[in-house]
Coordinates of N, CA and C in Angstrom, one line a residue:
Chain A
G1 N 11.2 -6.2 -15.3 CA 11.2 -5.1 -14.4 C 11.2 -5.5 -13.0
D2 N 11.2 -4.5 -12.1 CA 11.1 -4.8 -10.7 C 9.8 -5.5 -10.3
S3 N 9.9 -6.4 -9.3 CA 8.6 -7.1 -8.9 C 8.8 -7.7 -7.5
V4 N 7.7 -8.0 -6.9 CA 7.6 -8.6 -5.6 C 6.6 -9.8 -5.7
T5 N 7.0 -10.9 -5.2 CA 6.2 -12.1 -5.2 C 6.0 -12.6 -3.7
Q6 N 4.8 -12.7 -3.3 CA 4.5 -13.2 -2.0 C 3.7 -14.5 -2.1
M7 N 3.8 -15.3 -1.0 CA 3.0 -16.5 -1.0 C 1.5 -16.2 -0.9
E8 N 0.7 -17.0 -1.5 CA -0.7 -16.7 -1.6 C -1.3 -17.1 -0.2
G9 N -2.4 -16.3 0.1 CA -3.2 -16.7 1.2 C -4.5 -17.2 0.8
P10 N -5.5 -17.3 1.7 CA -5.3 -16.9 3.1 C -4.5 -17.9 3.9
V11 N -3.9 -17.5 5.0 CA -3.2 -18.3 5.9 C -4.0 -18.3 7.2
T12 N -4.3 -19.5 7.6 CA -5.1 -19.6 8.9 C -4.3 -20.4 9.9
L13 N -4.1 -19.8 11.1 CA -3.3 -20.4 12.1 C -4.0 -20.4 13.4
S14 N -3.6 -21.3 14.3 CA -4.1 -21.2 15.7 C -3.2 -20.3 16.5
E15 N -3.8 -19.7 17.5 CA -3.0 -18.8 18.4 C -1.7 -19.5 18.9
E16 N -0.6 -18.8 18.9 CA 0.7 -19.3 19.4 C 1.4 -20.1 18.4
A17 N 0.9 -20.3 17.2 CA 1.6 -21.0 16.1 C 2.7 -20.1 15.5
F18 N 3.6 -20.8 14.8 CA 4.7 -20.1 14.1 C 4.2 -19.6 12.8
L19 N 4.6 -18.4 12.4 CA 4.2 -17.9 11.1 C 5.4 -17.6 10.2
T20 N 5.2 -18.0 9.0 CA 6.2 -17.6 7.9 C 5.4 -17.1 6.7
I21 N 5.7 -16.0 6.2 CA 5.1 -15.5 5.0 C 6.3 -15.2 4.0
N22 N 6.3 -15.9 2.9 CA 7.5 -15.8 2.0 C 7.3 -14.6 1.1
C23 N 8.5 -14.0 0.8 CA 8.5 -12.8 -0.1 C 9.8 -12.9 -0.8
T24 N 9.8 -12.8 -2.1 CA 11.0 -12.7 -3.0 C 10.8 -11.5 -3.9
Y25 N 11.9 -11.0 -4.3 CA 11.9 -9.8 -5.1 C 12.8 -9.9 -6.3
T26 N 12.5 -9.1 -7.3 CA 13.4 -8.9 -8.5 C 13.6 -7.4 -8.6
A27 N 14.9 -7.0 -8.5 CA 15.2 -5.6 -8.6 C 16.6 -5.3 -9.1
T28 N 16.8 -4.2 -9.6 CA 18.2 -3.8 -9.9 C 18.8 -3.1 -8.7
G29 N 20.0 -3.3 -8.4 CA 20.7 -2.8 -7.3 C 20.3 -3.5 -6.0
Y30 N 20.5 -2.8 -4.9 CA 20.2 -3.4 -3.6 C 19.3 -2.5 -2.8
P31 N 18.0 -2.6 -3.1 CA 17.0 -1.7 -2.5 C 16.7 -2.0 -1.1
S32 N 16.1 -1.1 -0.4 CA 15.5 -1.4 0.9 C 14.3 -2.3 0.7
L33 N 13.9 -3.0 1.7 CA 12.7 -3.8 1.6 C 11.8 -3.6 2.8
F34 N 10.5 -3.6 2.6 CA 9.5 -3.3 3.6 C 8.5 -4.4 3.8
W35 N 7.9 -4.5 5.0 CA 6.7 -5.2 5.2 C 5.7 -4.2 5.8
Y36 N 4.5 -4.2 5.1 CA 3.4 -3.4 5.6 C 2.3 -4.3 6.1
V37 N 1.5 -3.8 7.0 CA 0.3 -4.6 7.5 C -0.9 -3.7 7.4
Q38 N -2.0 -4.4 7.0 CA -3.3 -3.7 6.9 C -4.3 -4.4 7.8
Y39 N -4.6 -3.8 8.9 CA -5.6 -4.3 9.8 C -7.0 -4.0 9.2
P40 N -8.0 -4.8 9.6 CA -9.3 -4.5 9.0 C -9.8 -3.1 9.2
G41 N -10.2 -2.5 8.1 CA -10.8 -1.1 8.2 C -9.8 0.0 8.4
E42 N -8.5 -0.4 8.3 CA -7.4 0.7 8.5 C -6.5 0.8 7.3
G43 N -5.7 1.8 7.3 CA -4.7 2.0 6.2 C -3.5 1.1 6.4
L44 N -2.7 1.0 5.4 CA -1.5 0.2 5.5 C -0.5 0.9 6.5
Q45 N 0.1 0.1 7.3 CA 1.1 0.7 8.3 C 2.4 -0.1 8.0
L46 N 3.5 0.7 8.2 CA 4.8 0.0 8.1 C 5.0 -0.9 9.3
L47 N 5.3 -2.1 9.0 CA 5.6 -3.1 10.1 C 7.1 -3.1 10.4
L48 N 7.9 -3.3 9.4 CA 9.3 -3.3 9.6 C 10.0 -3.1 8.3
K49 N 11.3 -2.9 8.4 CA 12.1 -2.7 7.1 C 13.5 -3.1 7.3
A50 N 14.2 -3.3 6.2 CA 15.6 -3.5 6.2 C 16.2 -2.7 5.1
T51 N 17.4 -2.1 5.3 CA 17.9 -1.2 4.3 C 19.1 -1.8 3.5
K52 N 19.7 -2.9 4.0 CA 20.8 -3.5 3.3 C 20.8 -5.0 3.5
A53 N 21.6 -5.7 2.7 CA 21.7 -7.2 2.8 C 22.2 -7.6 4.2
D54 N 21.5 -8.7 4.7 CA 21.8 -9.3 6.0 C 21.2 -8.5 7.2
D55 N 20.6 -7.3 6.9 CA 19.9 -6.6 7.9 C 18.7 -7.4 8.4
K56 N 18.3 -7.3 9.6 CA 17.1 -7.9 10.1 C 16.2 -6.8 10.7
G57 N 15.0 -6.7 10.1 CA 14.0 -5.8 10.6 C 13.2 -6.5 11.6
S58 N 12.7 -5.8 12.7 CA 11.9 -6.4 13.7 C 10.9 -5.4 14.3
N59 N 9.8 -5.9 14.7 CA 8.8 -5.0 15.3 C 7.6 -5.9 15.7
K60 N 7.1 -5.7 16.9 CA 5.9 -6.4 17.5 C 6.1 -7.9 17.4
G61 N 7.3 -8.4 17.5 CA 7.5 -9.8 17.5 C 7.8 -10.4 16.2
F62 N 7.6 -9.6 15.1 CA 7.8 -10.0 13.8 C 9.3 -9.7 13.4
E63 N 9.8 -10.6 12.5 CA 11.2 -10.4 12.0 C 11.2 -10.7 10.5
A64 N 12.2 -10.1 9.9 CA 12.4 -10.4 8.5 C 13.9 -10.1 8.2
T65 N 14.6 -11.0 7.5 CA 16.0 -10.8 7.2 C 16.2 -10.7 5.7
Y66 N 16.9 -9.6 5.3 CA 17.2 -9.3 3.9 C 18.3 -10.3 3.4
R67 N 17.9 -11.2 2.6 CA 18.8 -12.2 2.0 C 19.1 -11.9 0.6
K68 N 20.3 -11.3 0.3 CA 20.6 -10.9 -1.0 C 20.8 -12.2 -1.9
E69 N 21.4 -13.2 -1.4 CA 21.7 -14.4 -2.2 C 20.5 -15.1 -2.7
T70 N 19.4 -15.0 -1.9 CA 18.2 -15.7 -2.3 C 17.1 -14.6 -2.7
T71 N 17.5 -13.4 -2.8 CA 16.6 -12.2 -3.0 C 15.2 -12.4 -2.3
S72 N 15.3 -12.6 -1.0 CA 14.1 -12.9 -0.2 C 14.1 -12.0 1.0
F73 N 12.9 -11.9 1.6 CA 12.7 -11.1 2.8 C 11.4 -11.7 3.5
H74 N 11.6 -12.9 3.9 CA 10.5 -13.6 4.5 C 10.1 -13.1 5.9
L75 N 8.8 -13.0 6.1 CA 8.3 -12.5 7.4 C 8.1 -13.7 8.4
E76 N 8.5 -13.5 9.6 CA 8.3 -14.6 10.6 C 7.9 -14.0 11.9
K77 N 7.1 -14.9 12.6 CA 6.8 -14.6 14.0 C 6.6 -15.9 14.8
G78 N 7.2 -15.9 15.9 CA 7.3 -17.2 16.6 C 6.0 -17.6 17.3
S79 N 5.1 -16.7 17.6 CA 3.9 -17.1 18.3 C 2.9 -16.0 18.0
V80 N 2.0 -16.3 17.1 CA 1.0 -15.3 16.6 C -0.2 -15.2 17.6
Q81 N -0.8 -14.1 17.5 CA -2.0 -13.8 18.4 C -3.2 -13.5 17.5
V82 N -4.3 -13.5 18.1 CA -5.5 -13.2 17.3 C -5.4 -11.8 16.7
S83 N -4.8 -10.9 17.5 CA -4.7 -9.5 17.1 C -3.8 -9.3 15.9
D84 N -3.1 -10.4 15.5 CA -2.2 -10.3 14.3 C -3.0 -10.5 13.0
S85 N -4.2 -10.9 13.1 CA -5.0 -11.1 11.9 C -5.1 -9.8 11.1
A86 N -4.6 -9.9 9.9 CA -4.5 -8.8 9.0 C -4.0 -9.2 7.6
V87 N -3.9 -8.3 6.7 CA -3.2 -8.6 5.4 C -1.8 -8.0 5.5
Y88 N -0.9 -8.8 5.1 CA 0.5 -8.4 5.1 C 1.0 -8.2 3.7
F89 N 1.8 -7.1 3.4 CA 2.3 -6.8 2.1 C 3.8 -6.6 2.2
C90 N 4.5 -7.3 1.3 CA 5.9 -7.1 1.1 C 6.1 -6.0 0.1
A91 N 7.0 -5.1 0.3 CA 7.1 -3.9 -0.7 C 8.5 -3.6 -1.0
L92 N 8.7 -3.1 -2.2 CA 10.0 -2.7 -2.7 C 9.9 -1.2 -3.1
P93 N 10.7 -0.4 -2.4 CA 10.7 1.1 -2.8 C 11.5 1.3 -4.1
R94 N 11.0 2.2 -4.9 CA 11.7 2.6 -6.1 C 11.8 4.2 -6.1
L95 N 12.4 4.7 -7.1 CA 12.7 6.1 -7.1 C 11.5 6.9 -7.0
G96 N 11.6 8.1 -6.4 CA 10.5 9.0 -6.3 C 9.5 8.6 -5.3
G97 N 9.8 7.7 -4.4 CA 8.9 7.3 -3.3 C 7.9 6.3 -3.7
K98 N 8.0 5.8 -4.9 CA 7.0 4.8 -5.3 C 7.3 3.4 -4.7
L99 N 6.2 2.7 -4.4 CA 6.3 1.4 -3.8 C 5.8 0.3 -4.8
I100 N 6.5 -0.8 -4.9 CA 6.0 -2.0 -5.6 C 5.6 -3.0 -4.6
F101 N 4.3 -3.4 -4.6 CA 3.8 -4.3 -3.6 C 3.7 -5.7 -4.1
G102 N 3.9 -6.7 -3.2 CA 3.4 -8.0 -3.4 C 1.9 -8.1 -3.4
Q103 N 1.4 -9.2 -3.7 CA -0.1 -9.3 -3.8 C -0.8 -9.4 -2.5
G104 N -0.1 -9.4 -1.4 CA -0.7 -9.4 -0.1 C -1.0 -10.8 0.4
T105 N -0.9 -11.1 1.7 CA -1.2 -12.4 2.3 C -2.1 -12.1 3.4
E106 N -3.3 -12.7 3.4 CA -4.3 -12.5 4.5 C -4.0 -13.6 5.5
L107 N -3.8 -13.1 6.7 CA -3.6 -14.0 7.9 C -4.8 -14.0 8.8
S108 N -5.3 -15.1 9.2 CA -6.3 -15.2 10.1 C -5.9 -16.1 11.3
V109 N -5.9 -15.6 12.5 CA -5.5 -16.3 13.6 C -6.7 -16.7 14.5
K110 N -6.9 -18.0 14.7 CA -8.0 -18.4 15.5 C -7.6 -18.7 17.0
P111 N -8.5 -18.4 17.9 CA -8.1 -18.6 19.3 C -8.1 -20.1 19.7
Chain B
G1 N 1.7 9.0 15.5 CA 2.3 9.2 14.1 C 1.4 10.0 13.2
A2 N 1.9 10.2 12.0 CA 1.2 11.0 11.1 C -0.1 10.3 10.6
V3 N -1.1 11.0 10.2 CA -2.3 10.4 9.8 C -2.7 10.9 8.5
V4 N -3.2 10.0 7.6 CA -3.7 10.4 6.3 C -5.2 9.9 6.3
S5 N -6.1 10.8 5.9 CA -7.5 10.4 5.9 C -8.0 10.4 4.5
Q6 N -9.0 9.7 4.2 CA -9.7 9.7 2.9 C -11.2 9.8 3.1
H7 N -11.8 10.5 2.1 CA -13.2 10.7 2.2 C -13.8 10.7 0.8
P8 N -14.8 9.9 0.5 CA -15.6 9.1 1.5 C -14.9 7.8 1.7
S9 N -15.3 7.0 2.6 CA -14.8 5.7 2.9 C -15.4 4.7 1.9
W10 N -16.6 4.9 1.4 CA -17.2 4.1 0.4 C -18.2 4.9 -0.4
V11 N -18.4 4.6 -1.6 CA -19.3 5.3 -2.4 C -19.9 4.4 -3.5
I12 N -21.2 4.6 -3.7 CA -21.9 3.9 -4.8 C -22.4 4.9 -5.8
C13 N -22.2 4.7 -7.0 CA -22.6 5.7 -8.0 C -23.2 5.0 -9.3
K14 N -23.9 5.7 -10.1 CA -24.4 5.2 -11.3 C -23.4 5.3 -12.4
S15 N -23.4 4.4 -13.4 CA -22.5 4.5 -14.5 C -22.7 5.8 -15.2
G16 N -21.6 6.4 -15.6 CA -21.6 7.7 -16.3 C -21.4 8.9 -15.4
T17 N -21.5 8.7 -14.2 CA -21.3 9.9 -13.2 C -19.9 10.0 -12.8
S18 N -19.5 11.1 -12.2 CA -18.2 11.3 -11.8 C -18.1 11.3 -10.2
V19 N -17.0 10.8 -9.7 CA -16.9 10.6 -8.3 C -15.6 11.2 -7.8
K20 N -15.6 12.0 -6.8 CA -14.4 12.7 -6.3 C -14.0 12.0 -4.9
I21 N -12.7 11.7 -4.8 CA -12.2 11.1 -3.6 C -11.1 12.0 -3.0
E22 N -11.2 12.3 -1.8 CA -10.2 13.2 -1.1 C -9.2 12.5 -0.3
C23 N -8.0 13.0 -0.3 CA -6.9 12.4 0.5 C -6.3 13.6 1.2
R24 N -6.3 13.5 2.6 CA -5.8 14.6 3.4 C -4.7 14.1 4.3
S25 N -3.6 14.9 4.4 CA -2.6 14.7 5.5 C -3.0 15.6 6.6
L26 N -3.3 14.9 7.8 CA -4.0 15.7 8.9 C -3.0 16.5 9.7
D27 N -1.8 16.0 9.9 CA -0.9 16.8 10.8 C 0.5 17.0 10.2
F28 N 0.5 16.9 8.9 CA 1.8 17.2 8.3 C 1.5 17.6 6.8
Q29 N 2.5 18.3 6.3 CA 2.3 18.7 4.9 C 2.9 17.7 3.9
A30 N 2.3 17.6 2.8 CA 2.8 16.6 1.8 C 2.8 17.2 0.4
T31 N 3.9 17.5 -0.1 CA 4.0 18.1 -1.4 C 3.8 17.0 -2.5
T32 N 3.9 15.8 -2.1 CA 3.7 14.6 -3.0 C 2.8 13.6 -2.3
M33 N 1.8 13.1 -3.0 CA 1.0 12.0 -2.6 C 0.9 11.0 -3.7
F34 N 0.5 9.8 -3.3 CA 0.4 8.7 -4.3 C -1.0 8.1 -4.2
W35 N -1.4 7.8 -5.4 CA -2.7 7.1 -5.5 C -2.5 5.7 -6.0
Y36 N -3.1 4.7 -5.3 CA -3.1 3.3 -5.6 C -4.5 2.8 -5.9
R37 N -4.5 1.7 -6.6 CA -5.8 1.0 -6.8 C -5.6 -0.5 -6.4
Q38 N -6.5 -1.0 -5.8 CA -6.4 -2.4 -5.3 C -7.7 -3.2 -5.7
F39 N -7.5 -4.2 -6.5 CA -8.6 -5.1 -6.8 C -8.6 -6.2 -5.8
P40 N -9.8 -6.8 -5.7 CA -9.9 -7.9 -4.6 C -8.9 -9.0 -4.8
K41 N -8.3 -9.3 -3.7 CA -7.3 -10.4 -3.6 C -6.1 -10.1 -4.4
Q42 N -5.9 -8.9 -4.8 CA -4.7 -8.5 -5.6 C -3.9 -7.4 -4.9
S43 N -2.8 -7.1 -5.4 CA -1.9 -6.1 -4.8 C -2.4 -4.7 -5.1
L44 N -1.7 -3.8 -4.5 CA -1.9 -2.4 -4.7 C -1.1 -2.0 -6.0
M45 N -1.7 -1.3 -6.9 CA -1.0 -0.9 -8.1 C -1.0 0.7 -8.1
L46 N 0.2 1.2 -8.3 CA 0.4 2.6 -8.3 C -0.3 3.2 -9.5
M47 N -1.2 4.2 -9.4 CA -1.8 4.8 -10.5 C -1.1 6.1 -10.9
A48 N -0.8 6.9 -9.9 CA -0.2 8.2 -10.2 C 0.4 8.9 -9.0
T49 N 1.3 9.8 -9.3 CA 2.0 10.6 -8.3 C 1.4 12.0 -8.4
S50 N 0.9 12.5 -7.3 CA 0.2 13.8 -7.2 C 1.2 14.8 -6.6
N51 N 1.4 15.9 -7.4 CA 2.4 16.9 -7.0 C 1.7 18.2 -6.7
E52 N 1.9 18.8 -5.5 CA 1.4 20.1 -5.2 C 1.9 21.1 -6.1
G53 N 1.0 21.8 -6.8 CA 1.3 22.9 -7.6 C 1.7 22.6 -9.0
S54 N 1.7 21.3 -9.4 CA 2.0 20.9 -10.7 C 1.2 19.7 -11.1
K55 N 1.3 19.3 -12.4 CA 0.5 18.2 -12.9 C 0.9 16.9 -12.3
A56 N 0.0 16.0 -12.2 CA 0.3 14.7 -11.7 C 1.0 13.9 -12.7
T57 N 1.8 12.9 -12.2 CA 2.5 12.0 -13.1 C 1.8 10.6 -13.1
Y58 N 1.4 10.1 -14.2 CA 0.6 8.9 -14.3 C 1.5 7.7 -14.7
E59 N 1.1 6.6 -14.1 CA 1.8 5.4 -14.5 C 1.3 4.9 -15.9
Q60 N 2.2 4.1 -16.5 CA 1.8 3.6 -17.8 C 0.5 2.8 -17.8
G61 N -0.3 3.1 -18.7 CA -1.6 2.4 -18.8 C -2.7 3.1 -18.0
V62 N -2.5 4.1 -17.3 CA -3.5 4.8 -16.5 C -4.0 6.0 -17.3
E63 N -5.3 6.1 -17.5 CA -5.8 7.1 -18.4 C -5.9 8.4 -17.6
K64 N -5.2 9.4 -17.9 CA -5.2 10.7 -17.2 C -6.5 11.4 -17.3
D65 N -7.2 11.3 -18.4 CA -8.4 11.9 -18.6 C -9.6 11.2 -17.8
K66 N -9.3 10.0 -17.5 CA -10.3 9.2 -16.7 C -10.1 9.5 -15.2
F67 N -8.9 9.5 -14.8 CA -8.6 9.7 -13.4 C -7.9 11.0 -13.2
L68 N -8.7 12.0 -12.9 CA -8.2 13.4 -12.8 C -7.7 13.6 -11.3
I69 N -6.4 14.1 -11.2 CA -5.8 14.3 -9.9 C -5.5 15.8 -9.8
N70 N -5.9 16.3 -8.6 CA -5.6 17.7 -8.3 C -5.0 17.8 -6.9
H71 N -3.8 18.4 -6.8 CA -3.2 18.5 -5.5 C -3.3 20.0 -5.2
A72 N -4.5 20.3 -4.5 CA -4.8 21.7 -4.4 C -4.0 22.4 -3.3
S73 N -3.6 21.7 -2.3 CA -2.8 22.4 -1.2 C -1.8 21.4 -0.7
L74 N -1.1 21.8 0.3 CA 0.0 20.9 0.9 C -0.6 19.8 1.7
T75 N -1.9 19.8 1.9 CA -2.5 18.8 2.7 C -3.7 18.1 2.0
L76 N -3.9 18.4 0.8 CA -5.1 17.8 0.1 C -4.8 17.4 -1.3
S77 N -5.1 16.2 -1.7 CA -5.1 15.7 -3.1 C -6.4 15.1 -3.4
T78 N -7.0 15.3 -4.5 CA -8.2 14.7 -4.9 C -8.1 13.9 -6.2
L79 N -8.8 12.8 -6.2 CA -8.9 11.9 -7.4 C -10.3 11.9 -7.8
T80 N -10.5 12.3 -9.1 CA -11.9 12.3 -9.6 C -11.9 11.2 -10.7
V81 N -12.8 10.3 -10.5 CA -13.1 9.2 -11.5 C -14.2 9.8 -12.4
T82 N -13.9 10.1 -13.6 CA -14.8 10.7 -14.5 C -15.6 9.7 -15.3
S83 N -16.8 9.9 -15.6 CA -17.7 9.0 -16.3 C -17.4 7.6 -15.9
A84 N -17.7 7.4 -14.7 CA -17.4 6.1 -14.1 C -18.2 4.9 -14.7
H85 N -17.5 3.8 -14.9 CA -18.1 2.6 -15.4 C -17.9 1.4 -14.4
P86 N -18.7 0.4 -14.5 CA -18.5 -0.7 -13.6 C -17.1 -1.3 -13.4
E87 N -16.3 -1.2 -14.5 CA -14.9 -1.7 -14.4 C -14.0 -0.8 -13.6
D88 N -14.5 0.4 -13.2 CA -13.8 1.3 -12.3 C -14.0 1.0 -10.9
S89 N -14.9 0.1 -10.6 CA -15.2 -0.3 -9.2 C -13.9 -0.9 -8.7
S90 N -13.5 -0.4 -7.5 CA -12.2 -0.9 -6.9 C -12.1 -0.2 -5.6
F91 N -10.9 -0.5 -5.0 CA -10.5 0.1 -3.7 C -9.4 1.1 -4.0
Y92 N -9.6 2.3 -3.7 CA -8.6 3.4 -4.0 C -7.9 3.8 -2.7
I93 N -6.6 3.8 -2.7 CA -5.8 4.1 -1.5 C -4.8 5.2 -1.9
C94 N -4.7 6.2 -1.0 CA -3.7 7.2 -1.2 C -2.6 7.1 -0.1
S95 N -1.4 7.7 -0.3 CA -0.4 7.7 0.7 C 0.4 9.0 0.5
A96 N 1.1 9.3 1.6 CA 1.9 10.5 1.6 C 3.2 10.2 2.4
P97 N 4.3 10.6 1.9 CA 5.6 10.4 2.6 C 5.8 11.4 3.7
D98 N 6.6 11.0 4.7 CA 7.0 12.0 5.7 C 8.0 13.0 5.1
R99 N 8.4 14.0 5.9 CA 9.3 15.0 5.3 C 10.6 14.4 4.8
A100 N 11.1 13.4 5.5 CA 12.4 12.7 5.2 C 12.3 11.7 4.1
W101 N 11.0 11.4 3.6 CA 10.8 10.4 2.6 C 11.2 9.0 3.1
E102 N 11.2 8.8 4.4 CA 11.5 7.5 4.9 C 10.3 6.6 5.2
T103 N 9.2 7.2 5.4 CA 8.0 6.4 5.7 C 6.8 7.0 4.9
Q104 N 6.0 6.0 4.4 CA 4.8 6.4 3.7 C 3.7 6.2 4.6
Y105 N 2.8 7.1 4.7 CA 1.6 7.0 5.5 C 0.4 6.8 4.6
F106 N -0.4 5.8 4.9 CA -1.5 5.4 4.0 C -2.8 5.8 4.6
G107 N -3.7 6.2 3.7 CA -5.1 6.4 4.0 C -5.8 5.1 4.2
P108 N -7.0 5.1 4.8 CA -7.7 3.8 5.0 C -8.4 3.3 3.7
G109 N -8.4 4.1 2.7 CA -8.9 3.6 1.4 C -10.4 4.0 1.2
T110 N -10.8 4.1 -0.1 CA -12.1 4.4 -0.5 C -12.6 3.3 -1.4
R111 N -13.7 2.7 -1.0 CA -14.3 1.6 -1.9 C -15.3 2.2 -2.8
L112 N -15.1 2.1 -4.1 CA -16.0 2.6 -5.1 C -16.7 1.5 -5.8
L113 N -18.1 1.6 -5.9 CA -18.9 0.6 -6.6 C -19.7 1.4 -7.6
V114 N -19.5 1.0 -8.9 CA -20.2 1.7 -10.0 C -21.3 0.7 -10.5
L115 N -22.5 1.2 -10.4 CA -23.6 0.3 -10.9 C -24.0 0.5 -12.3

């Protein structure tokens, strides 16, 4: 069945370091792909999305490119900040508005 | 942007009691809402789809008599955990799509601890 696999956390980085969080998926067809972020004490928020192969989603300095050939949607940021500390979820939308989430990756950025 | 609230944010109850969790869309109407469950260090798992004016649709393996869902209005869905037991302790999250079904708005979650 459809699934999403993320790299395990927690990930701890120093401020201004480069971030990569890997995400691969298994799905029928060519779905859209999402990254959600959950800041402490808050609900999940959509960070970025891509709707077709080779699309690059971007927001707040984060980027992710939809790679059909490797079924991946890795999240990257060139220079992280303390305020980026959160849990990041890769997600695959299915029919009826349902979302299949990866297990989440906790990011902690130290000053 | 649109806001979804949940109440309570956390609750502790005794085994055998029932607990009701509310999910509200504050500034938009939602004919459909979704209920997820999240275990520590694990992903969100969809439990059920809540439909205004009709029965909820439950995912495979979710006990509908255990997790009662009522979508009473276009802005409110409730999840009642009946006869709660310690294994029901978890983080429950709801979401609602916008009118165009392009974006899901998530509540902040409710942490349930059953003693």
